[in-house]
Short mmCIF file of C-alpha atoms in Angstrom, two decimals:
data_model
loop_
_atom_site.label_atom_id
_atom_site.label_comp_id
_atom_site.label_asym_id
_atom_site.label_seq_id
_atom_site.Cartn_x
_atom_site.Cartn_y
_atom_site.Cartn_z
CA MET L 1 13.18 -11.91 -23.41
CA SER L 2 15.38 -13.41 -20.75
CA VAL L 3 14.60 -17.01 -19.84
CA THR L 4 16.53 -19.11 -17.35
CA SER L 5 16.04 -22.68 -16.16
CA HIS L 6 14.50 -23.06 -12.72
CA THR L 7 14.07 -25.96 -10.35
CA LYS L 8 12.00 -23.76 -8.03
CA ASN L 9 8.91 -23.72 -10.21
CA VAL L 10 5.54 -24.79 -8.79
CA SER L 11 2.06 -25.47 -10.08
CA ILE L 12 -1.30 -25.06 -8.36
CA LYS L 13 -2.68 -28.22 -6.78
CA SER L 14 -5.90 -26.96 -5.17
CA PHE L 15 -7.86 -24.04 -3.75
CA GLU L 16 -10.16 -23.86 -0.76
CA TYR L 17 -12.31 -20.82 -0.08
CA GLY L 18 -14.93 -19.50 2.32
CA PHE L 19 -16.40 -16.22 3.57
CA LEU L 20 -16.07 -14.15 6.74
CA ALA L 21 -18.85 -11.64 7.49
CA VAL L 22 -17.91 -8.30 9.05
CA GLU L 23 -20.33 -5.65 10.36
CA MET L 24 -19.36 -1.99 10.19
CA ARG L 25 -19.68 0.22 13.24
CA MET L 26 -20.44 3.21 11.00
CA PRO L 27 -21.68 3.32 7.39
CA LEU L 28 -19.12 3.78 4.64
CA LYS L 29 -20.18 5.78 1.59
CA PHE L 30 -19.08 4.74 -1.92
CA GLY L 31 -20.35 7.13 -4.56
CA SER L 32 -24.15 7.21 -4.24
CA GLU L 33 -24.32 4.12 -1.99
CA SER L 34 -23.60 3.48 1.68
CA VAL L 35 -22.67 0.10 3.11
CA SER L 36 -22.97 -1.24 6.64
CA HIS L 37 -21.35 -4.67 6.26
CA VAL L 38 -18.89 -6.57 4.10
CA ASN L 39 -18.02 -10.18 3.44
CA CYS L 40 -14.39 -11.19 3.05
CA LEU L 41 -13.28 -13.97 0.73
CA ARG L 42 -10.65 -16.17 2.45
CA VAL L 43 -8.63 -18.54 0.23
CA ALA L 44 -6.13 -21.32 0.91
CA ALA L 45 -3.91 -22.40 -2.00
CA GLU L 46 -1.78 -25.52 -2.23
CA VAL L 47 1.14 -25.60 -4.65
CA VAL L 48 3.48 -28.44 -5.59
CA ASN L 49 6.96 -28.55 -7.13
CA SER L 50 8.49 -31.09 -9.52
CA GLU L 51 9.67 -33.23 -6.60
CA GLY L 52 6.18 -33.50 -5.16
CA GLN L 53 6.82 -31.15 -2.23
CA ARG L 54 3.79 -29.09 -1.29
CA GLY L 55 3.26 -25.69 0.28
CA LYS L 56 0.11 -23.97 1.53
CA GLY L 57 -0.65 -20.27 1.56
CA TRP L 58 -3.46 -17.86 2.30
CA GLY L 59 -5.09 -14.83 0.73
CA GLU L 60 -8.04 -12.64 1.62
CA THR L 61 -9.95 -9.65 0.30
CA PRO L 62 -13.18 -7.82 1.13
CA LEU L 63 -15.77 -8.30 -1.60
CA SER L 64 -16.31 -4.56 -1.95
CA VAL L 65 -19.37 -4.62 -4.17
CA THR L 66 -20.15 -0.90 -4.23
CA TRP L 67 -16.56 0.08 -5.05
CA ALA L 68 -16.06 -2.42 -7.85
CA TRP L 69 -19.57 -2.54 -9.28
CA PRO L 70 -21.64 0.66 -9.14
CA SER L 71 -25.08 -0.06 -10.60
CA ALA L 72 -28.35 1.77 -11.03
CA THR L 73 -30.27 -1.40 -11.85
CA LEU L 74 -29.07 -4.19 -9.52
CA SER L 75 -29.38 -4.30 -5.74
CA TYR L 76 -26.39 -4.78 -3.47
CA ASP L 77 -27.43 -8.37 -2.76
CA GLU L 78 -27.78 -9.19 -6.46
CA ARG L 79 -24.29 -7.93 -7.18
CA TYR L 80 -22.81 -9.61 -4.11
CA ASP L 81 -24.42 -12.95 -4.99
CA THR L 82 -22.96 -12.68 -8.48
CA MET L 83 -19.46 -12.06 -7.13
CA VAL L 84 -19.84 -15.03 -4.79
CA ALA L 85 -20.90 -17.22 -7.71
CA PHE L 86 -17.85 -16.07 -9.64
CA CYS L 87 -15.59 -17.34 -6.84
CA GLU L 88 -16.19 -20.96 -7.86
CA CYS L 89 -15.80 -20.10 -11.52
CA ALA L 90 -12.52 -18.26 -10.91
CA ALA L 91 -11.14 -20.98 -8.62
CA GLN L 92 -11.88 -23.73 -11.15
CA ALA L 93 -10.38 -21.79 -14.05
CA PHE L 94 -7.31 -20.67 -12.07
CA VAL L 95 -6.50 -24.13 -10.72
CA GLU L 96 -6.60 -25.50 -14.26
CA VAL L 97 -3.94 -23.07 -15.55
CA ASN L 98 -1.41 -25.24 -17.35
CA GLU L 99 1.55 -23.24 -16.12
CA SER L 100 4.47 -24.13 -13.89
CA GLY L 101 6.66 -21.38 -12.52
CA HIS L 102 6.83 -18.53 -10.05
CA PRO L 103 3.48 -17.08 -8.86
CA MET L 104 4.12 -14.02 -11.06
CA GLU L 105 4.26 -16.31 -14.11
CA ILE L 106 1.24 -18.37 -13.06
CA GLY L 107 -0.84 -15.31 -12.18
CA HIS L 108 0.14 -13.46 -15.33
CA ALA L 109 -0.74 -16.46 -17.51
CA PHE L 110 -4.24 -16.50 -16.03
CA LEU L 111 -4.76 -12.74 -16.17
CA GLU L 112 -3.47 -12.45 -19.72
CA ASP L 113 -4.73 -15.64 -21.36
CA ARG L 114 -7.76 -16.86 -19.42
CA LEU L 115 -9.55 -14.26 -17.31
CA PRO L 116 -11.17 -12.21 -20.12
CA ALA L 117 -12.71 -15.34 -21.65
CA VAL L 118 -13.70 -16.78 -18.27
CA LEU L 119 -15.44 -13.53 -17.31
CA ALA L 120 -17.18 -13.24 -20.69
CA ALA L 121 -18.53 -16.79 -20.44
CA PHE L 122 -19.65 -16.22 -16.86
CA ASN L 123 -21.49 -13.01 -17.74
CA GLN L 124 -23.21 -14.66 -20.70
CA ASN L 125 -24.49 -17.55 -18.60
CA TYR L 126 -25.11 -15.96 -15.23
CA SER L 127 -25.48 -12.26 -14.66
CA ALA L 128 -28.44 -10.05 -15.58
CA GLU L 129 -25.96 -7.18 -15.81
CA PRO L 130 -22.35 -7.90 -16.82
CA MET L 131 -20.05 -8.08 -13.83
CA PRO L 132 -17.23 -5.55 -14.34
CA TYR L 133 -13.63 -6.64 -14.81
CA LEU L 134 -12.71 -4.81 -11.60
CA ALA L 135 -15.12 -6.98 -9.60
CA ALA L 136 -13.60 -10.10 -11.18
CA LEU L 137 -10.13 -8.88 -10.21
CA ILE L 138 -11.21 -8.50 -6.58
CA VAL L 139 -12.36 -12.12 -6.50
CA LEU L 140 -9.24 -13.36 -8.24
CA SER L 141 -6.93 -11.36 -5.98
CA ALA L 142 -7.49 -13.59 -2.95
CA PHE L 143 -6.53 -16.67 -4.98
CA ASP L 144 -3.48 -14.95 -6.49
CA ILE L 145 -2.25 -13.69 -3.09
CA ALA L 146 -2.66 -17.19 -1.65
CA VAL L 147 -0.46 -18.64 -4.41
CA HIS L 148 2.27 -16.08 -3.68
CA ASP L 149 2.09 -16.92 0.03
CA ALA L 150 2.20 -20.67 -0.66
CA TYR L 151 5.26 -20.26 -2.86
CA GLY L 152 7.15 -18.45 -0.12
CA ASN L 153 6.06 -21.01 2.45
CA LEU L 154 7.17 -23.93 0.28
CA HIS L 155 10.61 -22.40 -0.25
CA GLN L 156 10.82 -21.16 3.35
CA ILE L 157 11.47 -17.59 2.28
CA ASP L 158 9.83 -14.17 2.44
CA ILE L 159 7.85 -13.83 -0.78
CA TYR L 160 9.43 -10.42 -1.44
CA ASP L 161 12.81 -12.12 -1.62
CA THR L 162 11.65 -14.15 -4.62
CA TYR L 163 10.88 -11.37 -7.10
CA ASN L 164 14.25 -11.75 -8.81
CA SER L 165 16.23 -13.84 -11.30
CA GLU L 166 17.02 -16.52 -8.71
CA TYR L 167 13.37 -17.56 -8.53
CA MET L 168 11.65 -16.12 -11.61
CA THR L 169 12.05 -17.64 -15.07
CA HIS L 170 11.21 -14.55 -17.10
CA ASP L 171 12.43 -10.99 -16.84
CA LEU L 172 10.02 -8.06 -17.06
CA SER L 173 10.32 -7.76 -20.85
CA TYR L 174 8.27 -10.98 -21.03
CA TYR L 175 5.37 -9.45 -19.10
CA PHE L 176 5.51 -6.19 -21.07
CA ARG L 177 6.06 -7.90 -24.44
CA SER L 178 2.97 -6.30 -26.02
CA SER L 179 4.46 -2.85 -25.46
CA ALA L 180 6.82 -1.06 -27.82
CA GLU L 181 8.95 -0.37 -24.74
CA ALA L 182 9.42 -4.02 -23.74
CA ASP L 183 13.14 -4.03 -24.60
CA ARG L 184 13.94 -1.47 -21.90
CA PHE L 185 12.97 -4.09 -19.30
CA LYS L 186 15.35 -6.81 -20.52
CA GLY L 187 17.34 -8.26 -17.65
CA MET L 188 15.15 -6.50 -15.08
CA PHE L 189 12.93 -8.06 -12.43
CA PRO L 190 10.41 -6.64 -9.94
CA ASN L 191 13.13 -6.55 -7.29
CA ASP L 192 14.86 -3.82 -9.34
CA PHE L 193 11.91 -1.50 -8.64
CA LEU L 194 11.23 -2.41 -5.00
CA GLU L 195 12.71 -0.63 -2.00
CA SER L 196 15.99 -2.27 -0.98
CA GLN L 197 15.26 -1.47 2.66
CA PRO L 198 11.46 -1.41 3.09
CA SER L 199 10.14 0.70 5.92
CA ILE L 200 9.15 -0.90 9.20
CA LYS L 201 7.11 2.15 10.22
CA VAL L 202 4.86 3.59 7.54
CA PRO L 203 2.84 6.86 7.59
CA VAL L 204 -0.87 6.07 7.51
CA TRP L 205 -3.81 7.82 5.82
CA HIS L 206 -7.25 8.18 7.41
CA LEU L 207 -10.39 8.18 5.28
CA VAL L 208 -12.80 11.07 5.85
CA GLY L 209 -16.04 9.69 4.43
CA GLY L 210 -18.86 11.86 3.14
CA LEU L 211 -21.03 10.84 6.11
CA ASP L 212 -18.32 11.07 8.78
CA PRO L 213 -18.83 13.56 11.63
CA LEU L 214 -15.96 16.01 11.77
CA GLU L 215 -16.39 17.61 15.20
CA ALA L 216 -18.41 17.08 18.39
CA SER L 217 -21.24 19.24 17.05
CA ASP L 218 -21.69 16.76 14.16
CA LYS L 219 -22.37 13.77 16.41
CA LYS L 220 -25.71 11.97 16.28
CA GLU L 221 -27.49 9.74 18.78
CA SER L 222 -27.11 6.84 16.36
CA ASP L 223 -23.29 7.08 16.40
CA PRO L 224 -21.56 4.10 18.05
CA ASN L 225 -20.62 4.27 21.71
CA ASP L 226 -18.03 1.50 21.76
CA GLY L 227 -14.93 3.18 23.13
CA PHE L 228 -13.46 4.02 19.73
CA PRO L 229 -13.30 7.57 18.30
CA VAL L 230 -16.22 8.82 16.24
CA THR L 231 -15.37 12.31 14.98
CA LEU L 232 -12.42 13.29 12.81
CA THR L 233 -10.95 15.45 15.57
CA GLU L 234 -11.12 12.48 17.98
CA TRP L 235 -9.34 10.23 15.49
CA ILE L 236 -6.60 12.78 14.85
CA LYS L 237 -5.94 13.09 18.56
CA SER L 238 -6.18 9.36 19.28
CA ASP L 239 -4.01 8.10 16.40
CA GLY L 240 -1.70 11.08 15.88
CA LEU L 241 -2.84 11.34 12.28
CA GLN L 242 -0.87 13.37 9.75
CA CYS L 243 -2.60 12.33 6.50
CA LEU L 244 -6.30 12.67 5.59
CA LYS L 245 -8.07 11.43 2.45
CA ILE L 246 -11.30 13.38 1.81
CA LYS L 247 -14.15 11.56 0.07
CA LEU L 248 -16.23 13.90 -2.11
CA LYS L 249 -19.40 13.70 -4.21
CA GLY L 250 -18.09 14.76 -7.60
CA THR L 251 -21.60 15.96 -8.48
CA ASP L 252 -22.00 19.04 -6.26
CA VAL L 253 -19.18 21.52 -6.69
CA GLN L 254 -20.21 23.75 -3.78
CA TRP L 255 -20.58 20.83 -1.35
CA ASP L 256 -17.22 19.41 -2.39
CA TYR L 257 -15.48 22.76 -1.98
CA GLU L 258 -16.99 23.37 1.43
CA ARG L 259 -16.16 19.84 2.59
CA ILE L 260 -12.51 20.29 1.63
CA VAL L 261 -12.41 23.60 3.48
CA LYS L 262 -14.04 22.16 6.62
CA VAL L 263 -11.58 19.28 6.76
CA GLY L 264 -8.70 21.55 5.79
CA VAL L 265 -9.40 23.96 8.63
CA ILE L 266 -9.36 21.04 11.10
CA ALA L 267 -6.16 19.72 9.49
CA ILE L 268 -4.35 23.04 9.93
CA ALA L 269 -5.55 23.42 13.52
CA THR L 270 -4.39 19.92 14.48
CA GLY L 271 -1.05 19.80 12.66
CA VAL L 272 -2.06 17.45 9.84
CA ASP L 273 0.42 17.93 6.99
CA SER L 274 -1.05 15.99 4.04
CA LEU L 275 -4.45 15.86 2.32
CA SER L 276 -5.76 14.03 -0.72
CA VAL L 277 -9.13 14.37 -2.42
CA ASP L 278 -11.16 11.52 -3.91
CA PHE L 279 -14.10 12.33 -6.22
CA ASN L 280 -15.37 8.73 -6.48
CA CYS L 281 -15.18 8.46 -10.29
CA THR L 282 -18.27 10.65 -10.74
CA VAL L 283 -16.70 13.61 -12.56
CA LYS L 284 -17.07 13.85 -16.34
CA ASN L 285 -15.04 17.00 -17.08
CA PRO L 286 -11.68 18.15 -15.70
CA ASP L 287 -13.08 21.67 -15.35
CA TYR L 288 -15.14 20.47 -12.37
CA VAL L 289 -12.03 19.62 -10.36
CA ASN L 290 -9.99 22.47 -11.81
CA SER L 291 -12.54 25.02 -10.62
CA ILE L 292 -12.38 23.66 -7.05
CA LEU L 293 -8.59 23.61 -7.01
CA ASP L 294 -8.35 27.12 -8.46
CA ARG L 295 -10.81 28.46 -5.91
CA LEU L 296 -8.89 26.79 -3.09
CA LYS L 297 -5.64 28.28 -4.37
CA ASP L 298 -7.21 31.76 -4.46
CA GLU L 299 -9.23 31.61 -1.22
CA GLN L 300 -7.62 28.88 0.91
CA LYS L 301 -3.98 28.74 -0.18
CA GLU L 302 -2.81 26.92 2.94
CA ILE L 303 -5.35 24.15 2.41
CA PHE L 304 -4.52 23.98 -1.30
CA ASP L 305 -0.84 23.51 -0.44
CA LEU L 306 -1.66 20.57 1.85
CA ILE L 307 -3.26 18.61 -1.02
CA LEU L 308 -0.66 16.05 -2.07
CA TYR L 309 -2.62 14.51 -4.93
CA VAL L 310 -6.06 14.06 -6.53
CA GLU L 311 -7.44 10.53 -6.79
CA GLN L 312 -9.45 9.19 -9.79
CA PRO L 313 -12.19 11.78 -10.39
CA PHE L 314 -13.25 10.27 -13.71
CA PRO L 315 -15.23 7.15 -14.77
CA TYR L 316 -13.81 3.65 -14.27
CA ASP L 317 -13.62 2.68 -17.93
CA LEU L 318 -10.51 4.47 -19.13
CA GLU L 319 -10.74 3.09 -22.68
CA ALA L 320 -14.31 4.34 -23.11
CA ASN L 321 -13.56 7.69 -21.40
CA GLN L 322 -10.26 8.84 -22.87
CA ILE L 323 -10.33 12.29 -21.32
CA ASP L 324 -7.34 14.61 -21.67
CA VAL L 325 -6.58 15.32 -18.02
CA SER L 326 -3.37 17.31 -18.50
CA SER L 327 -5.00 20.57 -17.32
CA LEU L 328 -5.79 18.91 -13.98
CA SER L 329 -2.45 17.17 -13.56
CA ALA L 330 -0.76 20.52 -14.18
CA ARG L 331 -2.42 21.75 -10.98
CA LYS L 332 -1.90 18.69 -8.74
CA PRO L 333 -0.56 15.14 -9.19
CA LEU L 334 -3.41 13.00 -10.54
CA PHE L 335 -3.51 9.32 -9.57
CA LEU L 336 -5.23 6.46 -11.36
CA ASP L 337 -7.09 4.10 -9.02
CA GLU L 338 -10.20 2.24 -10.21
CA SER L 339 -9.07 2.54 -13.85
CA ALA L 340 -5.61 1.08 -13.21
CA HIS L 341 -6.58 -2.56 -13.74
CA ASP L 342 -3.09 -3.42 -14.94
CA TRP L 343 0.07 -1.93 -16.43
CA LYS L 344 -1.57 -1.46 -19.85
CA PHE L 345 -4.09 0.94 -18.33
CA VAL L 346 -1.24 2.71 -16.55
CA GLU L 347 0.43 3.14 -19.94
CA LEU L 348 -2.79 4.51 -21.44
CA GLY L 349 -3.38 6.78 -18.44
CA ARG L 350 0.08 8.27 -18.79
CA GLN L 351 -0.65 9.08 -22.44
CA LEU L 352 -3.82 10.91 -21.33
CA GLY L 353 -1.97 13.02 -18.77
CA TRP L 354 -2.32 11.05 -15.53
CA THR L 355 0.80 11.40 -13.42
CA GLY L 356 0.58 8.74 -10.68
CA VAL L 357 -0.85 5.33 -9.78
CA ALA L 358 -2.71 4.12 -6.69
CA LEU L 359 -1.90 0.43 -6.27
CA LYS L 360 -4.25 -2.04 -4.58
CA THR L 361 -3.61 -5.67 -3.70
CA CYS L 362 -7.30 -6.36 -4.45
CA LYS L 363 -6.33 -6.18 -8.14
CA THR L 364 -3.97 -9.14 -7.52
CA GLN L 365 -0.45 -9.12 -6.14
CA THR L 366 0.82 -10.06 -9.59
CA GLY L 367 -0.92 -7.16 -11.31
CA ALA L 368 0.01 -4.65 -8.60
CA LEU L 369 3.71 -5.50 -8.92
CA LEU L 370 3.66 -5.19 -12.71
CA SER L 371 1.88 -1.82 -12.49
CA LEU L 372 4.43 -0.75 -9.89
CA CYS L 373 7.35 -1.65 -12.18
CA TRP L 374 5.83 0.07 -15.20
CA ALA L 375 5.02 3.22 -13.24
CA LYS L 376 8.42 3.48 -11.59
CA ALA L 377 10.21 2.98 -14.89
CA HIS L 378 8.31 6.03 -16.16
CA ASN L 379 8.85 8.12 -13.01
CA MET L 380 5.18 7.99 -12.00
CA PRO L 381 4.73 8.39 -8.22
CA LEU L 382 2.83 5.69 -6.34
CA MET L 383 0.35 5.30 -3.52
CA VAL L 384 -1.05 2.12 -2.00
CA GLN L 385 -4.76 2.54 -1.36
CA ASP L 386 -7.01 0.62 0.99
CA LEU L 387 -10.14 -1.42 0.36
CA THR L 388 -11.00 -1.03 4.05
CA ASN L 389 -8.95 -4.18 4.64
CA PRO L 390 -9.51 -6.08 7.89
CA MET L 391 -8.01 -9.33 9.18
CA LEU L 392 -5.56 -11.14 6.90
CA ALA L 393 -6.21 -8.79 3.95
CA GLN L 394 -4.36 -6.02 5.77
CA ILE L 395 -0.97 -7.75 5.71
CA PRO L 396 -0.19 -8.04 1.96
CA HIS L 397 -1.66 -4.53 1.64
CA VAL L 398 0.76 -2.88 4.07
CA ARG L 399 3.68 -4.97 2.85
CA LEU L 400 3.13 -3.72 -0.70
CA ALA L 401 3.20 -0.14 0.57
CA ALA L 402 6.42 -0.73 2.52
CA HIS L 403 8.15 -2.16 -0.56
CA ALA L 404 6.68 0.19 -3.18
CA GLY L 405 8.23 3.48 -2.10
CA THR L 406 5.00 5.50 -2.13
CA ILE L 407 4.55 9.26 -2.24
CA ARG L 408 3.61 9.03 1.47
CA GLY L 409 2.86 5.84 3.36
CA VAL L 410 -0.33 3.81 3.03
CA GLU L 411 -4.07 4.28 3.39
CA SER L 412 -5.57 2.07 6.11
CA ASN L 413 -9.08 2.55 7.45
CA GLY L 414 -10.30 -0.88 8.57
CA MET L 415 -9.79 0.27 12.16
CA GLN L 416 -12.25 3.11 11.55
CA PHE L 417 -15.11 0.96 10.32
CA TYR L 418 -14.67 -2.45 11.97
CA PRO L 419 -11.85 -2.36 14.55
CA ALA L 420 -13.16 -5.38 16.46
CA ALA L 421 -13.10 -7.56 13.33
CA SER L 422 -9.32 -7.93 13.46
CA GLU L 423 -8.86 -8.65 17.18
CA PRO L 424 -7.28 -12.12 16.69
CA GLU L 425 -4.77 -10.72 14.18
CA GLN L 426 -4.19 -7.61 16.28
CA ARG L 427 -3.03 -9.69 19.24
CA ILE L 428 -0.10 -10.91 17.11
CA HIS L 429 0.44 -7.77 15.02
CA PRO L 430 -0.73 -4.81 17.14
CA GLY L 431 1.08 -2.19 15.07
CA ILE L 432 -0.67 -3.19 11.83
CA TYR L 433 -4.21 -2.93 13.18
CA GLN L 434 -3.70 0.14 15.40
CA ARG L 435 -2.46 3.50 14.14
CA ARG L 436 -0.08 5.19 16.56
CA ASN L 437 1.73 8.51 16.07
CA GLY L 438 0.34 8.61 12.55
CA GLN L 439 2.04 5.36 11.56
CA LEU L 440 1.63 1.61 11.19
CA ASP L 441 4.35 -0.62 12.67
CA LEU L 442 5.20 -3.70 10.59
CA SER L 443 7.94 -5.02 12.86
CA THR L 444 5.97 -8.10 13.99
CA LEU L 445 5.75 -9.55 10.47
CA SER L 446 8.26 -12.36 10.08
CA GLY L 447 8.78 -15.80 8.68
CA THR L 448 7.90 -17.12 5.24
CA GLY L 449 5.41 -16.04 2.59
CA PHE L 450 3.81 -12.76 3.60
CA GLY L 451 4.88 -13.25 7.22
CA TYR L 452 1.33 -13.76 8.51
CA ARG L 453 2.40 -15.99 11.44
CA LEU L 454 -0.94 -17.66 10.82
CA SER L 455 -0.43 -20.51 13.28
CA GLU L 456 -0.38 -17.97 16.10
CA ILE L 457 -3.65 -16.28 15.08
CA ASP L 458 -6.70 -17.71 16.84
CA ARG L 459 -9.23 -17.14 14.08
CA GLN L 460 -12.42 -19.20 13.70
CA LEU L 461 -12.45 -20.03 10.00
CA PRO L 462 -15.52 -20.55 7.82
CA PHE L 463 -16.56 -23.72 6.04
CA PHE L 464 -14.42 -24.09 2.93
CA SER L 465 -15.32 -25.27 -0.56
CA LYS L 466 -12.47 -27.11 -2.26
CA ILE L 467 -11.44 -27.06 -5.92
CA THR L 468 -8.73 -29.54 -6.95
CA LYS L 469 -6.90 -29.82 -10.26
CA LYS L 470 -8.39 -32.69 -12.22
#
């Protein structure tokens, strides 16, 4: 373990949080459920250093109930209300962390030492059905991101310029100390695994949902008429798309095969060069996916060749479903997503045959960076996947992708489902909220923290609850 003395350490002083409601222009299907609206958790964090200087930062995430908490017994509203209730619980517990340091150290201390017990106590006293760890991570992520932003703002520096020995007390061997491989990370910091020259323009992936119309003949009278594209072919033409992620059922092999072929035929005709397939964690046996891939290879070789990777076909709980997936990963790269809660699950996934990791900022900035470092040290390719991020949530998301060195760009589909929601942010950062020539343009991001330029964004904020360290 490498430990150095730092005068740049901070502690959390307070959190404020509120909610922003967003209506979708088209339904978005997650597994067996479809959603038409989402509420975003917006957090402000205040940090203080040993000299009493304070900095404020912001974080945001959609509370994606259906993604994080599939349930056959609880309604959407029951699960959403539980996640909202957990916000206060998480804020109170996080602000009381007795840790001074870099946000990585503060966040890791909470994730490692406090969150499991906090969630267990919450579930025992509150929820009729235990809230999953993934749902708790989504809530916590907005608070964690806000602390990172506040740290950069206090020190008047881009937060990505702080993931090194100048600002961090511990090297990576400290974070990975429970692993037999911890020693290989001595003297190394997250900066050693980040891109030295992050991209300003990033290839962008478009989500093809299970309910999405593909061509003009698929349109319905109920489809929106708001000036934005509706069909897949319209989106490809409008945004110059090159990368398509295909949402599948995972329970109907013929439907899934035909859906891939339909999208693949459009992809070939329009010059799209990359596909991925997402089975929504509903598959129980690798043979299900293997049979589809083998059939594609035999009957639709050109479409098969366009598939860059397969995303998380199997159940969320990796520990309870330790499936040998090597037969599938021998056919196509296989990426952990919902199961990759942290680097320990990445380690377990690699042992089971998974080959890549889909990072998400909604699992915390701290956790995403540690998973990134672990994966890169083991030559596992990366993607950065979307949670249909609008508004402020989009910025840490795309910045992670630019610094991660992904297999190909970043997924970003907020503009598909609620483009009007981000109009205030889009006026300042047009290239982040509009896809042009198949890319996002990050060139407007500047300044300290995550580079939000928040003072320039004319956003009506919600009423905030405040939690202060006692």
